């Protein structure tokens, strides 16, 4: 493998951009194709398929044996709200192998004393997400149940195709949220992707138990996402 | 969103080692049959002194891959290695899970 190929793979991964590496096993040459790039016509279908399924493997194209490797960005969780549930979720997310970041403009909540090593941003979601956008490999959990804080990132997550969008709040709270989002022009199909009340229904009561239910729901959305490529959660 | 990069990531390590002047080989699982400990696409990075990071199995065949990789670092010719319970070599190095894997080993060039 050329050094430049290795650098291109690592650059795509650092930028959270999916990339496919095609290695011709007969002559050892390899090439990197980041998501959204122009693919050679003869390889287009295998590259697109690999990006969709996330599956690596050997395939034959025009009698050449090719190894197709896929590098998808690692899944991460963006939690809106430096609340009690987020404290528990941060610990669980680390154990389960998710990157996590917490955003909360309320500086009384967003303190390192409460959160230790987790990445914590004491700013408005609007300000953060414009420079660090959400993507298909991100789960968004809106946990403040304050519309001023939660609504913007929920809409942004639906637009970005986040594989999971969950929102804390009772059925009543969610009903008023649906009304607000509908009035703001969010399509009903997108609103239908929001998981609310948040978390798998395991009767969770304490903040830590709710965090377990939320993480389990996120894992389900990740592992059962639509293999045709659109980030999941539509079921 | 985290900008921190994984210090144990084989591809990051391969780039760092190469940049530091080491000769480096990259081993990649390209095919598996039956129960295999590491999925297709898994990487192991090896330098010319036998240092390594990552894995292509659960520690079962790494020793053999590293030995081959050090030769490939010298010759520059990539190679496909196969390990499985049916094969004498693999029996010795042992894929105890009963699976079979193919590993592509190449040198970093350029």
Short mmCIF file of C-alpha atoms in Angstrom, two decimals:
data_model
loop_
_atom_site.label_atom_id
_atom_site.label_comp_id
_atom_site.label_asym_id
_atom_site.label_seq_id
_atom_site.Cartn_x
_atom_site.Cartn_y
_atom_site.Cartn_z
CA UNK A 1 0.00 0.00 0.00
CA UNK A 2 1.28 3.45 -0.88
CA UNK A 3 1.87 5.80 1.99
CA UNK A 4 -0.45 8.33 0.31
CA UNK A 5 -3.25 5.72 0.35
CA UNK A 6 -2.78 5.12 4.06
CA UNK A 7 -2.80 8.87 4.70
CA UNK A 8 -6.00 9.29 2.67
CA UNK A 9 -7.74 6.53 4.66
CA UNK A 10 -6.72 8.08 7.97
CA UNK A 11 -7.72 11.58 6.81
CA UNK A 12 -11.22 10.36 5.85
CA UNK A 13 -11.60 8.58 9.19
CA UNK A 14 -10.45 11.64 11.13
CA UNK A 15 -13.01 13.76 9.25
CA UNK A 16 -15.78 11.21 10.06
CA UNK A 17 -16.18 10.53 6.36
CA UNK A 18 -16.95 6.98 5.21
CA UNK A 19 -14.35 5.55 2.83
CA UNK A 20 -13.87 2.42 0.75
CA UNK A 21 -10.45 0.96 -0.04
CA UNK A 22 -10.22 -1.21 -3.14
CA UNK A 23 -7.17 -3.50 -3.30
CA UNK A 24 -6.46 -5.44 -6.49
CA UNK A 25 -5.17 -8.73 -5.09
CA UNK A 26 -3.50 -9.68 -8.38
CA UNK A 27 -1.08 -6.74 -8.44
CA UNK A 28 -1.31 -5.29 -4.92
CA UNK A 29 -2.41 -1.81 -5.99
CA UNK A 30 -4.96 -0.05 -3.81
CA UNK A 31 -7.10 3.06 -4.04
CA UNK A 32 -9.24 5.02 -1.57
CA UNK A 33 -12.70 6.34 -2.38
CA UNK A 34 -14.29 8.65 0.18
CA UNK A 35 -18.08 8.73 0.35
CA UNK A 36 -19.47 11.15 -2.22
CA UNK A 37 -16.43 10.96 -4.50
CA UNK A 38 -16.71 9.94 -8.15
CA UNK A 39 -16.21 6.18 -8.44
CA UNK A 40 -14.84 4.40 -11.53
CA UNK A 41 -17.86 3.05 -13.47
CA UNK A 42 -16.69 -0.58 -13.36
CA UNK A 43 -16.41 -0.46 -9.56
CA UNK A 44 -19.30 1.86 -8.83
CA UNK A 45 -21.81 -0.78 -7.79
CA UNK A 46 -19.45 -2.69 -5.47
CA UNK A 47 -18.27 0.53 -3.80
CA UNK A 48 -21.80 1.84 -3.33
CA UNK A 49 -22.91 -1.54 -1.97
CA UNK A 50 -19.98 -1.60 0.48
CA UNK A 51 -20.80 1.91 1.73
CA UNK A 52 -24.40 0.89 2.26
CA UNK A 53 -23.83 -2.43 3.98
CA UNK A 54 -20.62 -1.54 5.81
CA UNK A 55 -19.39 -5.03 4.87
CA UNK A 56 -15.87 -5.76 3.68
CA UNK A 57 -15.04 -8.70 1.44
CA UNK A 58 -13.42 -10.16 -1.65
CA UNK A 59 -15.24 -9.80 -4.95
CA UNK A 60 -14.44 -10.38 -8.60
CA UNK A 61 -14.91 -7.57 -11.12
CA UNK A 62 -13.96 -8.17 -14.75
CA UNK A 63 -11.98 -11.25 -13.75
CA UNK A 64 -9.88 -9.35 -11.25
CA UNK A 65 -10.00 -10.36 -7.61
CA UNK A 66 -10.62 -7.27 -5.48
CA UNK A 67 -10.62 -6.82 -1.73
CA UNK A 68 -13.11 -4.14 -0.70
CA UNK A 69 -12.59 -2.69 2.76
CA UNK A 70 -15.01 -0.22 4.30
CA UNK A 71 -14.22 2.33 6.96
CA UNK A 72 -17.35 3.80 8.51
CA UNK A 73 -17.01 6.52 11.15
CA UNK A 74 -17.28 5.21 14.71
CA UNK A 75 -20.75 5.73 16.16
CA UNK A 76 -21.10 8.55 18.64
CA UNK A 77 -23.77 9.91 20.89
CA UNK A 78 -24.59 13.60 21.15
CA UNK A 79 -26.60 14.29 24.29
CA UNK A 80 -28.42 17.58 24.64
CA UNK A 81 -28.58 18.41 28.32
CA UNK A 82 -25.98 17.98 31.04
CA UNK A 83 -28.59 16.34 33.21
CA UNK A 84 -28.58 13.42 35.63
CA UNK A 85 -29.40 10.89 32.89
CA UNK A 86 -26.47 12.19 30.79
CA UNK A 87 -24.09 11.60 33.68
CA UNK A 88 -25.06 7.93 33.76
CA UNK A 89 -25.21 7.68 29.96
CA UNK A 90 -21.67 9.03 29.65
CA UNK A 91 -20.29 6.16 31.74
CA UNK A 92 -22.31 3.53 29.89
CA UNK A 93 -21.44 4.93 26.45
CA UNK A 94 -17.73 4.64 27.18
CA UNK A 95 -18.14 0.99 28.20
CA UNK A 96 -20.12 0.21 25.04
CA UNK A 97 -17.53 1.88 22.79
CA UNK A 98 -19.37 5.03 21.73
CA UNK A 99 -17.77 8.45 21.56
CA UNK A 100 -19.95 10.89 23.46
CA UNK A 101 -20.33 14.62 23.67
CA UNK A 102 -22.73 16.59 25.85
CA UNK A 103 -24.07 20.01 24.91
CA UNK A 104 -25.88 22.27 27.38
CA UNK A 105 -25.87 26.07 27.38
CA UNK A 106 -26.76 26.18 31.08
CA UNK A 107 -23.39 26.59 32.71
CA UNK A 108 -24.67 25.50 36.11
CA UNK A 109 -25.34 22.05 34.65
CA UNK A 110 -22.39 21.72 32.32
CA UNK A 111 -19.53 21.51 34.78
CA UNK A 112 -16.54 19.18 34.65
CA UNK A 113 -17.14 18.41 38.31
CA UNK A 114 -20.36 16.68 37.32
CA UNK A 115 -18.98 15.02 34.19
CA UNK A 116 -15.28 14.30 34.56
CA UNK A 117 -13.64 13.37 31.28
CA UNK A 118 -16.61 13.46 28.90
CA UNK A 119 -16.48 16.13 26.25
CA UNK A 120 -18.77 18.82 27.57
CA UNK A 121 -19.74 21.97 25.67
CA UNK A 122 -21.46 24.73 27.65
CA UNK A 123 -22.93 26.42 24.60
CA UNK A 124 -26.15 26.56 22.60
CA UNK A 125 -26.61 23.58 20.24
CA UNK A 126 -27.14 26.07 17.36
CA UNK A 127 -23.65 27.44 17.87
CA UNK A 128 -21.93 24.07 18.23
CA UNK A 129 -23.72 22.20 15.44
CA UNK A 130 -22.99 24.80 12.80
CA UNK A 131 -19.27 24.13 13.09
CA UNK A 132 -19.48 20.47 14.11
CA UNK A 133 -22.43 19.05 12.21
CA UNK A 134 -24.36 15.89 13.02
CA UNK A 135 -24.09 12.94 10.61
CA UNK A 136 -25.61 9.53 9.83
CA UNK A 137 -23.24 7.83 12.29
CA UNK A 138 -24.47 9.93 15.20
CA UNK A 139 -27.23 9.25 17.73
CA UNK A 140 -28.90 12.32 19.17
CA UNK A 141 -30.53 12.14 22.59
CA UNK A 142 -32.39 15.31 23.57
CA UNK A 143 -32.62 15.20 27.35
CA UNK A 144 -33.47 18.66 28.64
CA UNK A 145 -37.21 18.59 27.72
CA UNK A 146 -36.84 22.34 27.28
CA UNK A 147 -38.01 23.28 23.77
CA UNK A 148 -35.64 26.27 23.69
CA UNK A 149 -32.70 23.88 23.96
CA UNK A 150 -33.99 20.60 22.47
CA UNK A 151 -35.99 21.59 19.40
CA UNK A 152 -33.17 22.89 17.24
CA UNK A 153 -30.90 19.84 17.61
CA UNK A 154 -33.84 17.47 17.08
CA UNK A 155 -34.60 19.14 13.76
CA UNK A 156 -30.93 19.18 12.83
CA UNK A 157 -30.63 15.46 13.66
CA UNK A 158 -33.63 14.56 11.50
CA UNK A 159 -32.20 16.59 8.60
CA UNK A 160 -28.74 15.04 8.98
CA UNK A 161 -30.18 11.50 8.96
CA UNK A 162 -28.81 10.61 12.40
CA UNK A 163 -29.30 6.85 12.91
CA UNK A 164 -31.12 7.58 16.15
CA UNK A 165 -33.10 10.57 17.39
CA UNK A 166 -34.62 10.26 20.84
CA UNK A 167 -36.30 12.83 22.98
CA UNK A 168 -37.06 12.83 26.68
CA UNK A 169 -40.50 13.79 27.90
CA UNK A 170 -43.92 12.35 28.63
CA UNK A 171 -46.39 11.51 25.88
CA UNK A 172 -48.04 14.87 26.56
CA UNK A 173 -44.75 16.75 26.28
CA UNK A 174 -44.04 14.89 23.06
CA UNK A 175 -47.49 15.70 21.66
CA UNK A 176 -46.82 19.42 22.05
CA UNK A 177 -43.34 18.90 20.57
CA UNK A 178 -44.91 17.22 17.52
CA UNK A 179 -47.23 20.22 17.14
CA UNK A 180 -44.34 22.68 17.28
CA UNK A 181 -42.24 20.70 14.80
CA UNK A 182 -45.20 20.31 12.44
CA UNK A 183 -45.84 24.05 12.53
CA UNK A 184 -42.16 24.63 11.83
CA UNK A 185 -42.57 22.59 8.63
CA UNK A 186 -40.87 19.34 9.64
CA UNK A 187 -42.41 16.50 7.57
CA UNK A 188 -44.57 14.00 9.46
CA UNK A 189 -42.37 11.11 8.28
CA UNK A 190 -39.33 12.74 9.88
CA UNK A 191 -41.20 13.50 13.11
CA UNK A 192 -42.25 9.86 13.19
CA UNK A 193 -38.60 8.85 13.48
CA UNK A 194 -38.26 10.50 16.89
CA UNK A 195 -38.18 7.94 19.68
CA UNK A 196 -40.40 9.29 22.41
CA UNK A 197 -40.85 8.58 25.22
CA UNK A 198 -37.13 7.91 25.03
CA UNK A 199 -35.56 4.52 25.72
CA UNK A 200 -36.62 0.89 25.40
CA UNK A 201 -39.66 0.12 27.50
CA UNK A 202 -38.04 -1.78 30.37
CA UNK A 203 -39.82 0.06 33.15
CA UNK A 204 -36.75 2.18 33.87
CA UNK A 205 -37.27 4.52 36.82
CA UNK A 206 -34.01 6.01 38.07
CA UNK A 207 -31.80 8.25 35.89
CA UNK A 208 -29.24 5.43 35.58
CA UNK A 209 -31.93 2.95 34.52
CA UNK A 210 -33.27 5.40 31.95
CA UNK A 211 -29.72 5.79 30.64
CA UNK A 212 -29.53 2.00 30.18
CA UNK A 213 -32.86 2.05 28.31
CA UNK A 214 -31.64 4.90 26.08
CA UNK A 215 -28.33 3.22 25.29
CA UNK A 216 -30.10 -0.07 24.52
CA UNK A 217 -32.41 1.77 22.13
CA UNK A 218 -29.42 3.45 20.47
CA UNK A 219 -27.66 0.08 20.03
CA UNK A 220 -30.82 -1.40 18.53
CA UNK A 221 -31.07 1.48 16.05
CA UNK A 222 -27.40 1.09 15.13
CA UNK A 223 -27.38 -2.68 14.66
CA UNK A 224 -30.72 -2.92 12.91
CA UNK A 225 -30.41 0.17 10.75
CA UNK A 226 -31.64 -0.04 7.21
CA UNK A 227 -28.85 -1.76 5.26
CA UNK A 228 -29.95 0.13 2.16
CA UNK A 229 -28.09 3.09 3.59
CA UNK A 230 -30.62 5.52 4.91
CA UNK A 231 -29.84 5.81 8.58
CA UNK A 232 -32.32 3.75 10.51
CA UNK A 233 -34.95 4.45 13.07
CA UNK A 234 -37.76 4.66 10.53
CA UNK A 235 -39.33 1.45 11.79
CA UNK B 1 -17.12 14.91 17.30
CA UNK B 2 -14.23 13.91 19.50
CA UNK B 3 -11.00 15.02 17.92
CA UNK B 4 -8.98 12.62 20.02
CA UNK B 5 -7.68 9.79 17.87
CA UNK B 6 -7.44 6.26 19.11
CA UNK B 7 -3.86 5.55 20.13
CA UNK B 8 -4.33 1.81 19.56
CA UNK B 9 -5.70 2.18 16.05
CA UNK B 10 -3.53 0.06 13.68
CA UNK B 11 -3.89 2.39 10.66
CA UNK B 12 -2.97 5.45 12.70
CA UNK B 13 -0.02 3.55 14.13
CA UNK B 14 1.07 2.41 10.66
CA UNK B 15 1.20 6.04 9.51
CA UNK B 16 3.02 7.19 12.65
CA UNK B 17 5.58 4.39 12.48
CA UNK B 18 6.22 4.95 8.79
CA UNK B 19 6.60 8.68 9.30
CA UNK B 20 9.07 7.90 12.10
CA UNK B 21 11.30 6.07 9.63
CA UNK B 22 10.34 2.49 10.41
CA UNK B 23 9.68 -0.14 7.77
CA UNK B 24 6.05 -1.19 8.11
CA UNK B 25 3.77 -3.99 6.90
CA UNK B 26 0.00 -4.07 7.13
CA UNK B 27 -1.92 -7.34 7.52
CA UNK B 28 -5.66 -7.38 6.77
CA UNK B 29 -8.25 -10.13 7.20
CA UNK B 30 -9.77 -10.46 3.71
CA UNK B 31 -11.91 -13.58 4.07
CA UNK B 32 -13.27 -15.76 6.87
CA UNK B 33 -15.15 -19.06 6.95
CA UNK B 34 -16.93 -20.52 9.93
CA UNK B 35 -16.38 -18.94 13.28
CA UNK B 36 -13.50 -16.50 13.02
CA UNK B 37 -12.35 -14.35 15.90
CA UNK B 38 -11.90 -11.08 13.97
CA UNK B 39 -14.11 -9.81 11.15
CA UNK B 40 -13.05 -9.17 7.57
CA UNK B 41 -11.27 -5.81 7.38
CA UNK B 42 -9.43 -6.18 10.71
CA UNK B 43 -5.84 -4.95 10.68
CA UNK B 44 -2.53 -5.85 12.26
CA UNK B 45 0.43 -3.54 11.76
CA UNK B 46 4.01 -4.86 12.04
CA UNK B 47 7.40 -3.14 11.90
CA UNK B 48 10.78 -4.53 10.87
CA UNK B 49 11.70 -5.27 14.47
CA UNK B 50 8.62 -7.37 15.05
CA UNK B 51 6.67 -4.75 17.01
CA UNK B 52 2.95 -5.03 16.30
CA UNK B 53 -0.46 -3.52 17.12
CA UNK B 54 -3.98 -4.62 16.32
CA UNK B 55 -5.12 -8.17 15.54
CA UNK B 56 -6.24 -10.51 12.76
CA UNK B 57 -7.35 -13.26 15.14
CA UNK B 58 -7.76 -13.55 18.87
CA UNK B 59 -4.00 -14.00 19.27
CA UNK B 60 -4.05 -17.42 17.55
CA UNK B 61 -2.09 -16.78 14.35
CA UNK B 62 -0.49 -13.39 14.98
CA UNK B 63 2.92 -14.98 15.57
CA UNK B 64 2.94 -16.58 12.14
CA UNK B 65 1.64 -13.42 10.45
CA UNK B 66 4.36 -11.33 12.10
CA UNK B 67 7.09 -13.74 10.91
CA UNK B 68 5.77 -13.58 7.33
CA UNK B 69 5.35 -9.81 7.54
CA UNK B 70 8.99 -9.31 8.44
CA UNK B 71 9.95 -11.15 5.27
CA UNK B 72 7.49 -9.11 3.21
CA UNK B 73 9.00 -5.94 4.66
CA UNK B 74 12.31 -7.09 3.12
CA UNK B 75 11.07 -8.33 -0.27
CA UNK B 76 8.18 -5.90 -0.82
CA UNK B 77 6.07 -8.63 -2.44
CA UNK B 78 2.56 -8.81 -0.95
CA UNK B 79 1.24 -12.22 0.06
CA UNK B 80 -2.02 -13.90 0.98
CA UNK B 81 -1.75 -16.20 4.01
CA UNK B 82 -4.35 -18.79 4.89
CA UNK B 83 -4.97 -20.31 8.28
CA UNK B 84 -7.41 -22.99 9.27
CA UNK B 85 -7.71 -26.15 11.24
CA UNK B 86 -7.31 -28.31 8.14
CA UNK B 87 -3.82 -27.05 7.49
CA UNK B 88 -0.75 -28.35 9.25
CA UNK B 89 0.75 -24.93 9.97
CA UNK B 90 -2.49 -23.59 11.30
CA UNK B 91 -2.88 -26.63 13.48
CA UNK B 92 0.37 -25.71 15.13
CA UNK B 93 -0.34 -22.00 15.46
CA UNK B 94 -3.91 -22.91 16.20
CA UNK B 95 -7.21 -21.35 15.20
CA UNK B 96 -8.86 -23.14 18.08
CA UNK B 97 -12.30 -21.85 17.17
CA UNK B 98 -12.34 -24.09 14.09
CA UNK B 99 -12.66 -21.28 11.57
CA UNK B 100 -10.54 -20.45 8.58
CA UNK B 101 -9.16 -17.05 7.59
CA UNK B 102 -7.19 -15.47 4.75
CA UNK B 103 -4.89 -12.58 5.56
CA UNK B 104 -3.40 -10.19 3.03
CA UNK B 105 0.00 -8.82 4.02
CA UNK B 106 1.55 -5.86 2.23
CA UNK B 107 4.38 -3.42 2.75
CA UNK B 108 3.78 0.32 3.12
CA UNK B 109 5.61 2.01 0.25
CA UNK B 110 6.49 5.41 -1.06
#
